[in-house]
Amino acid sequence: MNEEVKKAVHELREALTECIHRCNHCFTSCLTEENVKMMADCIRLDKDCIEACSFAMKFLYKRSRFKREVLMLCKNICLGCAEECGKFQEDHCQRCAEACRDCAGKCDAFIEAHARAHEQRRQENSPNC
């Protein structure tokens, strides 16, 4: 694994962990809000995001060949959660939205770094004409 990929893995693991933490805090905080029904979509997406990030983390650790697909799904769920949480002014929602956006960006950065490393290995292993 080259240095760029190692760095991307480290940053992605940190972002996934932070996103799980922030979504969990947002989820539990939203449940204590005065108008919980108004927060229903935020609560649902927090839960989806927690599960997606946890799932993505598992695929990273086991180095699954499907990690790209899982990370794309995770990224999309994180972006949806960020959009919904960003609608609310509560501090926990804003921090959650920020963590979700960061995690989505780190998913992209990992996918790009991994693709570059794969292409580099392919070129190094191809016969020279």
CSV table of C-alpha atoms in Angstrom, one decimal:
chain,number,residue,atom,x,y,z
A,1,MET,CA,0.0,0.0,0.0
A,2,ASN,CA,1.5,3.3,-1.0
A,3,GLU,CA,1.8,6.4,1.3
A,4,GLU,CA,-1.1,8.2,-0.4
A,5,VAL,CA,-3.4,5.3,0.1
A,6,LYS,CA,-2.2,4.8,3.7
A,7,LYS,CA,-2.9,8.5,4.5
A,8,ALA,CA,-6.4,8.2,2.8
A,9,VAL,CA,-7.2,5.1,4.8
A,10,HIS,CA,-6.2,6.8,8.1
A,11,GLU,CA,-8.2,10.0,7.3
A,12,LEU,CA,-11.2,8.0,6.2
A,13,ARG,CA,-11.2,5.8,9.3
A,14,GLU,CA,-11.1,9.0,11.5
A,15,ALA,CA,-13.9,10.6,9.4
A,16,LEU,CA,-16.1,7.5,9.6
A,17,THR,CA,-15.6,7.3,13.4
A,18,GLU,CA,-16.3,11.0,13.8
A,19,CYS,CA,-19.4,10.8,11.6
A,20,ILE,CA,-20.7,7.8,13.6
A,21,HIS,CA,-20.1,9.8,16.9
A,22,ARG,CA,-21.8,13.0,15.6
A,23,CYS,CA,-24.7,11.2,14.1
A,24,ASN,CA,-25.3,9.2,17.3
A,25,HIS,CA,-25.2,12.4,19.3
A,26,CYS,CA,-27.6,14.1,16.9
A,27,PHE,CA,-29.9,11.1,16.9
A,28,THR,CA,-30.2,11.1,20.7
A,29,SER,CA,-30.4,14.9,21.0
A,30,CYS,CA,-33.1,15.1,18.4
A,31,LEU,CA,-35.2,12.6,20.4
A,32,THR,CA,-35.2,15.1,23.3
A,33,GLU,CA,-36.2,18.1,21.2
A,34,GLU,CA,-39.6,19.7,21.9
A,35,ASN,CA,-41.0,18.9,18.5
A,36,VAL,CA,-39.6,15.4,17.8
A,37,LYS,CA,-42.0,14.9,14.8
A,38,MET,CA,-40.4,17.8,13.0
A,39,MET,CA,-37.0,16.0,13.5
A,40,ALA,CA,-38.2,12.6,12.2
A,41,ASP,CA,-36.3,12.7,8.9
A,42,CYS,CA,-33.2,13.9,10.7
A,43,ILE,CA,-33.4,11.1,13.2
A,44,ARG,CA,-34.0,8.5,10.4
A,45,LEU,CA,-31.0,9.7,8.4
A,46,ASP,CA,-28.8,9.8,11.5
A,47,LYS,CA,-29.6,6.2,12.0
A,48,ASP,CA,-29.0,5.3,8.3
A,49,CYS,CA,-25.7,7.2,8.4
A,50,ILE,CA,-24.5,5.5,11.5
A,51,GLU,CA,-25.2,2.1,10.0
A,52,ALA,CA,-23.6,3.0,6.6
A,53,CYS,CA,-20.4,4.3,8.2
A,54,SER,CA,-20.2,1.3,10.4
A,55,PHE,CA,-20.7,-1.0,7.4
A,56,ALA,CA,-18.1,1.0,5.4
A,57,MET,CA,-15.6,0.7,8.3
A,58,LYS,CA,-16.0,-3.1,8.3
A,59,PHE,CA,-15.3,-3.3,4.5
A,60,LEU,CA,-12.2,-1.1,4.9
A,61,TYR,CA,-10.8,-3.3,7.7
A,62,LYS,CA,-11.3,-6.5,5.8
A,63,ARG,CA,-10.0,-5.0,2.5
A,64,SER,CA,-13.1,-6.2,0.6
A,65,ARG,CA,-13.0,-5.9,-3.1
A,66,PHE,CA,-16.4,-4.2,-2.8
A,67,LYS,CA,-15.2,-1.4,-0.6
A,68,ARG,CA,-15.5,1.2,-3.4
A,69,GLU,CA,-19.2,0.4,-3.9
A,70,VAL,CA,-19.8,0.4,-0.2
A,71,LEU,CA,-18.0,3.8,0.2
A,72,MET,CA,-20.0,5.3,-2.7
A,73,LEU,CA,-23.2,4.3,-0.9
A,74,CYS,CA,-21.8,5.6,2.4
A,75,LYS,CA,-20.9,8.9,0.7
A,76,ASN,CA,-24.4,9.3,-0.7
A,77,ILE,CA,-26.0,8.5,2.7
A,78,CYS,CA,-23.7,11.0,4.4
A,79,LEU,CA,-24.6,13.7,1.9
A,80,GLY,CA,-28.3,13.1,2.5
A,81,CYS,CA,-27.8,13.2,6.2
A,82,ALA,CA,-25.8,16.4,5.9
A,83,GLU,CA,-28.5,18.0,3.8
A,84,GLU,CA,-31.3,17.1,6.3
A,85,CYS,CA,-29.4,18.0,9.4
A,86,GLY,CA,-28.2,21.2,7.9
A,87,LYS,CA,-31.8,22.4,7.8
A,88,PHE,CA,-31.9,22.7,11.6
A,89,GLN,CA,-30.1,25.4,13.7
A,90,GLU,CA,-29.5,23.1,16.6
A,91,ASP,CA,-25.8,22.8,17.4
A,92,HIS,CA,-25.9,19.0,17.3
A,93,CYS,CA,-27.5,19.0,13.9
A,94,GLN,CA,-25.0,21.5,12.5
A,95,ARG,CA,-22.0,19.5,13.8
A,96,CYS,CA,-23.5,16.3,12.5
A,97,ALA,CA,-24.0,17.9,9.0
A,98,GLU,CA,-20.3,19.1,9.1
A,99,ALA,CA,-19.1,15.6,10.1
A,100,CYS,CA,-21.2,14.0,7.3
A,101,ARG,CA,-19.9,16.3,4.7
A,102,ASP,CA,-16.3,15.7,5.8
A,103,CYS,CA,-16.9,11.9,5.7
A,104,ALA,CA,-18.3,12.1,2.2
A,105,GLY,CA,-15.3,14.0,1.1
A,106,LYS,CA,-12.9,11.5,2.7
A,107,CYS,CA,-14.8,8.6,1.0
A,108,ASP,CA,-14.1,10.4,-2.3
A,109,ALA,CA,-10.5,11.0,-1.5
A,110,PHE,CA,-10.0,7.3,-0.6
A,111,ILE,CA,-11.7,6.1,-3.7
A,112,GLU,CA,-9.5,8.4,-5.9
A,113,ALA,CA,-6.3,7.5,-4.1
A,114,HIS,CA,-7.1,3.8,-4.3
A,115,ALA,CA,-7.9,4.2,-8.1
A,116,ARG,CA,-4.6,6.0,-8.7
A,117,ALA,CA,-2.6,3.3,-6.8
A,118,HIS,CA,-4.4,0.6,-8.7
A,119,GLU,CA,-3.6,2.3,-12.0
A,120,GLN,CA,0.0,2.7,-11.0
A,121,ARG,CA,0.4,-1.0,-10.1
A,122,ARG,CA,-1.3,-1.9,-13.4
A,123,GLN,CA,1.2,0.2,-15.4
A,124,GLU,CA,4.2,-1.2,-13.5
A,125,ASN,CA,3.0,-4.8,-14.2
A,126,SER,CA,2.2,-4.3,-17.8
A,127,PRO,CA,4.8,-5.4,-20.3
A,128,ASN,CA,6.8,-2.7,-22.0
A,129,CYS,CA,6.7,-2.6,-25.8
